[in-house]
Amino acid sequence: MTYPSVISTDNSREVSPLPKDLDRLRMPDHIAVIMDGNGRWAKAKGLPRTIGHTAGVEALKTTLHLCSNWGIGALTVYAFSTENWSRPSEEVNFLMTLFESVLKRELTNLKLEKVKINFLGDLDPLPIALKDLIKESVDATSNNKGIHFNVCTNYGGRRELVRAAQKLAERSVKGELDPSLIDENVFASELFTASEVDPDLLIRTSGEKRISNFLLWQLAYAEIHVTDVLWPDFNADTLAKALLDYQSRRRRFGGV
């Protein structure tokens, strides 16, 4: 899949030029991000964790805008995992409210910037108002030709793989699919990311060196960049460093 050129058309936002050291012809088509460190950022400043999450939203808006301007076709972010429900109920409730308020506030800009937004994960347990807003946002941007923005919400990589296996098994039992014909492409067609190319680059902030049940299938050959920067401090400079690191790699995909 080839992504279209994605340059912002919203005159209210400054177009960010590509840093001179980056090669536009060697940019990744798809970036995945584990946005880690909101709580630690807040704690270091003596602030509630909720303030860290709010600051993290601003970093995400900046990152999406930069990726769009710099010609990256898709951005997939880990917003809320299946394991995050184990956090204190006050924090979970705050995050649900934050998702809803941000989406409601930013939908107009998403449409202006031609962003195509999608939500990946099991959305059933989410609050009804949030699910309604998610559907409205996906429908309203479905024909946009700019950057694909995938928000992994109540997402878990293992659960996604089990779900795909169950769907293939159901099709086989019904006689709709010969099990011997199941290959990587057929399996991938049942994943939440079926309409996307796999990420070329995974960025993880806060210095943690693990993928935390994120896109287990899709990251098979992604380059991985870990930065000690906490997510609310992620900006144009840290994104550029990640992209420079990516462009310094030789991707062999198992070859010589």
XYZ file of C-alpha atoms in Angstrom:
256
model
C 0.000 0.000 0.000
C 1.315 3.444 -0.953
C 0.163 6.397 1.093
C -0.749 9.718 -0.501
C 1.237 12.902 -0.019
C 0.121 14.428 3.262
C 0.683 18.127 3.712
C -1.494 20.163 6.074
C -4.142 22.380 4.502
C -5.129 24.104 7.755
C -3.894 27.681 7.491
C -4.254 28.138 11.261
C -1.251 25.880 11.835
C 2.272 26.550 10.685
C 3.646 24.074 8.175
C 6.755 22.523 9.713
C 9.514 22.075 7.109
C 11.420 18.817 6.981
C 14.691 19.099 8.958
C 17.578 19.486 6.529
C 19.420 16.334 7.644
C 16.475 14.083 6.797
C 16.056 12.463 3.399
C 12.443 12.850 2.260
C 12.815 9.837 -0.035
C 13.761 7.551 2.869
C 11.036 8.459 5.321
C 9.067 5.590 6.893
C 5.601 5.026 5.487
C 4.219 4.091 8.895
C 5.354 4.997 12.420
C 4.082 3.327 15.589
C 4.543 5.017 18.961
C 4.341 3.773 22.537
C 3.631 7.034 24.348
C 5.191 6.340 27.731
C 6.077 8.565 30.678
C 3.091 10.841 31.295
C 2.869 9.849 34.961
C 6.601 10.125 35.580
C 6.678 13.513 33.875
C 3.961 14.774 36.209
C 5.529 13.236 39.309
C 8.891 14.865 38.558
C 7.114 18.217 38.531
C 5.103 17.527 41.679
C 1.870 17.400 39.677
C -1.016 14.890 39.566
C -0.728 12.108 36.982
C -3.789 13.541 35.238
C -1.797 16.648 34.309
C 0.770 14.386 32.681
C -1.918 12.804 30.514
C -3.195 16.225 29.493
C 0.330 17.300 28.553
C 0.703 14.070 26.619
C -2.258 15.026 24.433
C -0.412 18.163 23.333
C 2.659 16.087 22.443
C 0.440 13.779 20.388
C -1.136 16.680 18.503
C 2.323 18.020 17.708
C 3.573 14.622 16.577
C 0.588 14.015 14.308
C 1.002 17.452 12.747
C 4.725 16.913 12.169
C 4.232 13.459 10.673
C 1.602 14.856 8.321
C 3.848 17.721 7.208
C 6.932 15.536 6.837
C 5.283 13.080 4.468
C 4.668 10.100 6.761
C 1.635 8.149 5.616
C 0.429 6.592 8.867
C 0.841 7.110 12.598
C -0.364 4.450 15.047
C -0.266 5.235 18.762
C -0.827 3.142 21.879
C -3.422 5.189 23.762
C -5.000 2.678 26.162
C -4.105 -0.991 26.560
C -6.234 -3.892 27.733
C -4.058 -3.889 30.858
C -4.681 -0.214 31.636
C -8.062 -1.058 33.186
C -6.086 -2.218 36.243
C -5.083 1.376 37.018
C -6.952 3.286 39.764
C -10.556 3.886 38.725
C -10.130 7.665 39.093
C -7.333 7.635 36.509
C -9.240 5.367 34.119
C -12.335 7.574 34.351
C -10.204 10.654 33.745
C -8.665 9.061 30.648
C -12.077 8.173 29.208
C -13.294 11.721 29.784
C -10.075 13.089 28.297
C -10.420 10.937 25.172
C -13.950 12.213 24.662
C -13.193 15.899 25.249
C -10.090 15.878 23.030
C -11.826 14.046 20.200
C -14.787 16.406 20.349
C -12.508 19.442 20.365
C -10.130 18.250 17.640
C -12.544 16.724 15.137
C -12.808 19.934 13.125
C -9.014 20.205 12.826
C -8.737 16.552 11.867
C -11.156 17.148 9.016
C -9.386 20.346 7.923
C -6.015 18.605 7.853
C -7.475 15.695 5.868
C -6.570 13.213 8.629
C -8.213 9.789 8.389
C -8.701 8.593 11.969
C -9.410 5.053 13.077
C -9.589 3.303 16.446
C -8.061 -0.148 16.834
C -9.070 -2.471 19.653
C -12.088 -3.826 21.483
C -14.271 -0.742 21.793
C -17.267 -2.469 23.406
C -16.289 -1.738 27.058
C -15.869 1.994 26.418
C -18.470 4.515 27.662
C -21.403 4.878 25.281
C -20.823 8.595 24.669
C -17.194 7.926 23.745
C -18.149 5.086 21.405
C -20.682 7.320 19.679
C -18.077 10.046 19.240
C -15.542 7.538 17.919
C -18.026 6.360 15.296
C -18.823 9.943 14.346
C -15.123 10.775 13.985
C -14.313 7.689 11.938
C -17.291 8.277 9.638
C -16.541 11.986 9.259
C -12.931 11.390 8.195
C -13.289 8.104 6.305
C -12.824 9.729 2.889
C -9.918 11.963 3.894
C -6.785 11.507 1.804
C -4.163 12.643 4.310
C -2.280 10.820 7.030
C -3.857 7.714 8.556
C -4.069 8.198 12.328
C -4.713 4.955 14.213
C -5.483 5.187 17.919
C -5.105 1.852 19.728
C -7.771 1.930 22.420
C -8.452 -1.004 24.737
C -5.915 -2.772 22.565
C -3.746 -5.790 23.347
C -1.535 -7.581 20.840
C -2.194 -11.074 22.214
C -5.933 -10.475 22.315
C -5.800 -9.274 18.701
C -4.040 -12.474 17.611
C -6.525 -14.676 19.494
C -9.409 -12.740 17.947
C -7.962 -13.256 14.452
C -7.505 -16.996 15.087
C -11.092 -17.282 16.328
C -12.463 -15.529 13.240
C -10.487 -17.788 10.903
C -11.640 -20.855 12.838
C -15.267 -19.725 12.587
C -14.926 -19.272 8.829
C -13.347 -22.708 8.506
C -16.091 -24.407 10.549
C -18.725 -22.759 8.335
C -16.950 -24.097 5.257
C -16.104 -20.603 4.041
C -12.327 -21.085 4.312
C -10.064 -24.051 3.623
C -7.603 -24.168 6.567
C -4.816 -25.187 4.198
C -5.174 -21.809 2.458
C -4.476 -19.797 5.607
C -1.189 -17.984 5.083
C 0.310 -14.793 6.480
C -1.790 -12.578 4.215
C -5.039 -14.312 5.151
C -4.175 -14.124 8.838
C -3.231 -10.434 8.597
C -6.570 -9.696 6.934
C -8.298 -10.465 10.249
C -6.172 -8.052 12.289
C -7.326 -4.578 13.315
C -4.639 -3.166 10.999
C -5.820 -5.063 7.916
C -6.017 -1.887 5.835
C -2.503 -0.647 6.751
C 1.038 -1.552 5.815
C 3.089 -2.743 8.785
C 4.995 -0.060 10.713
C 8.530 0.642 9.524
C 9.533 2.303 12.787
C 8.513 1.866 16.414
C 9.301 4.738 18.780
C 9.106 4.206 22.524
C 9.584 7.076 24.945
C 10.737 7.095 28.599
C 13.626 4.701 28.068
C 11.684 1.460 28.547
C 13.001 -1.327 26.301
C 9.960 -3.504 25.677
C 6.986 -3.503 23.323
C 4.346 -4.091 26.013
C 1.917 -6.254 24.044
C 1.736 -3.702 21.212
C 1.311 -4.755 17.563
C 2.995 -8.120 18.145
C 2.411 -9.317 14.572
C 2.865 -6.000 12.803
C 6.220 -5.076 14.380
C 7.979 -8.235 13.160
C 10.463 -6.254 11.045
C 10.075 -2.730 12.382
C 13.136 -0.746 13.358
C 12.974 0.173 17.058
C 14.030 3.531 18.471
C 14.009 4.057 22.246
C 14.416 7.526 23.705
C 14.754 8.548 27.354
C 12.515 11.565 26.667
C 9.204 11.344 28.529
C 6.201 11.547 26.229
C 4.979 15.058 27.191
C 8.434 16.390 26.212
C 8.433 14.631 22.817
C 8.755 17.288 20.116
C 10.117 18.041 16.647
C 13.719 17.525 17.738
C 13.110 14.116 19.312
C 11.033 12.990 16.337
C 13.778 14.121 13.960
C 16.378 12.177 15.977
C 14.238 9.049 15.763
C 13.897 9.472 12.005
C 17.633 10.075 11.579
C 18.267 6.890 13.549
C 15.827 5.060 11.272
C 17.517 6.396 8.138
C 20.902 5.262 9.439
C 19.734 1.619 9.516
C 20.106 -0.890 6.695
C 16.902 -2.890 6.580
C 17.690 -6.432 5.427
C 14.451 -8.262 6.356
C 16.385 -11.421 7.121
C 18.647 -11.120 4.077
C 22.349 -10.359 3.854
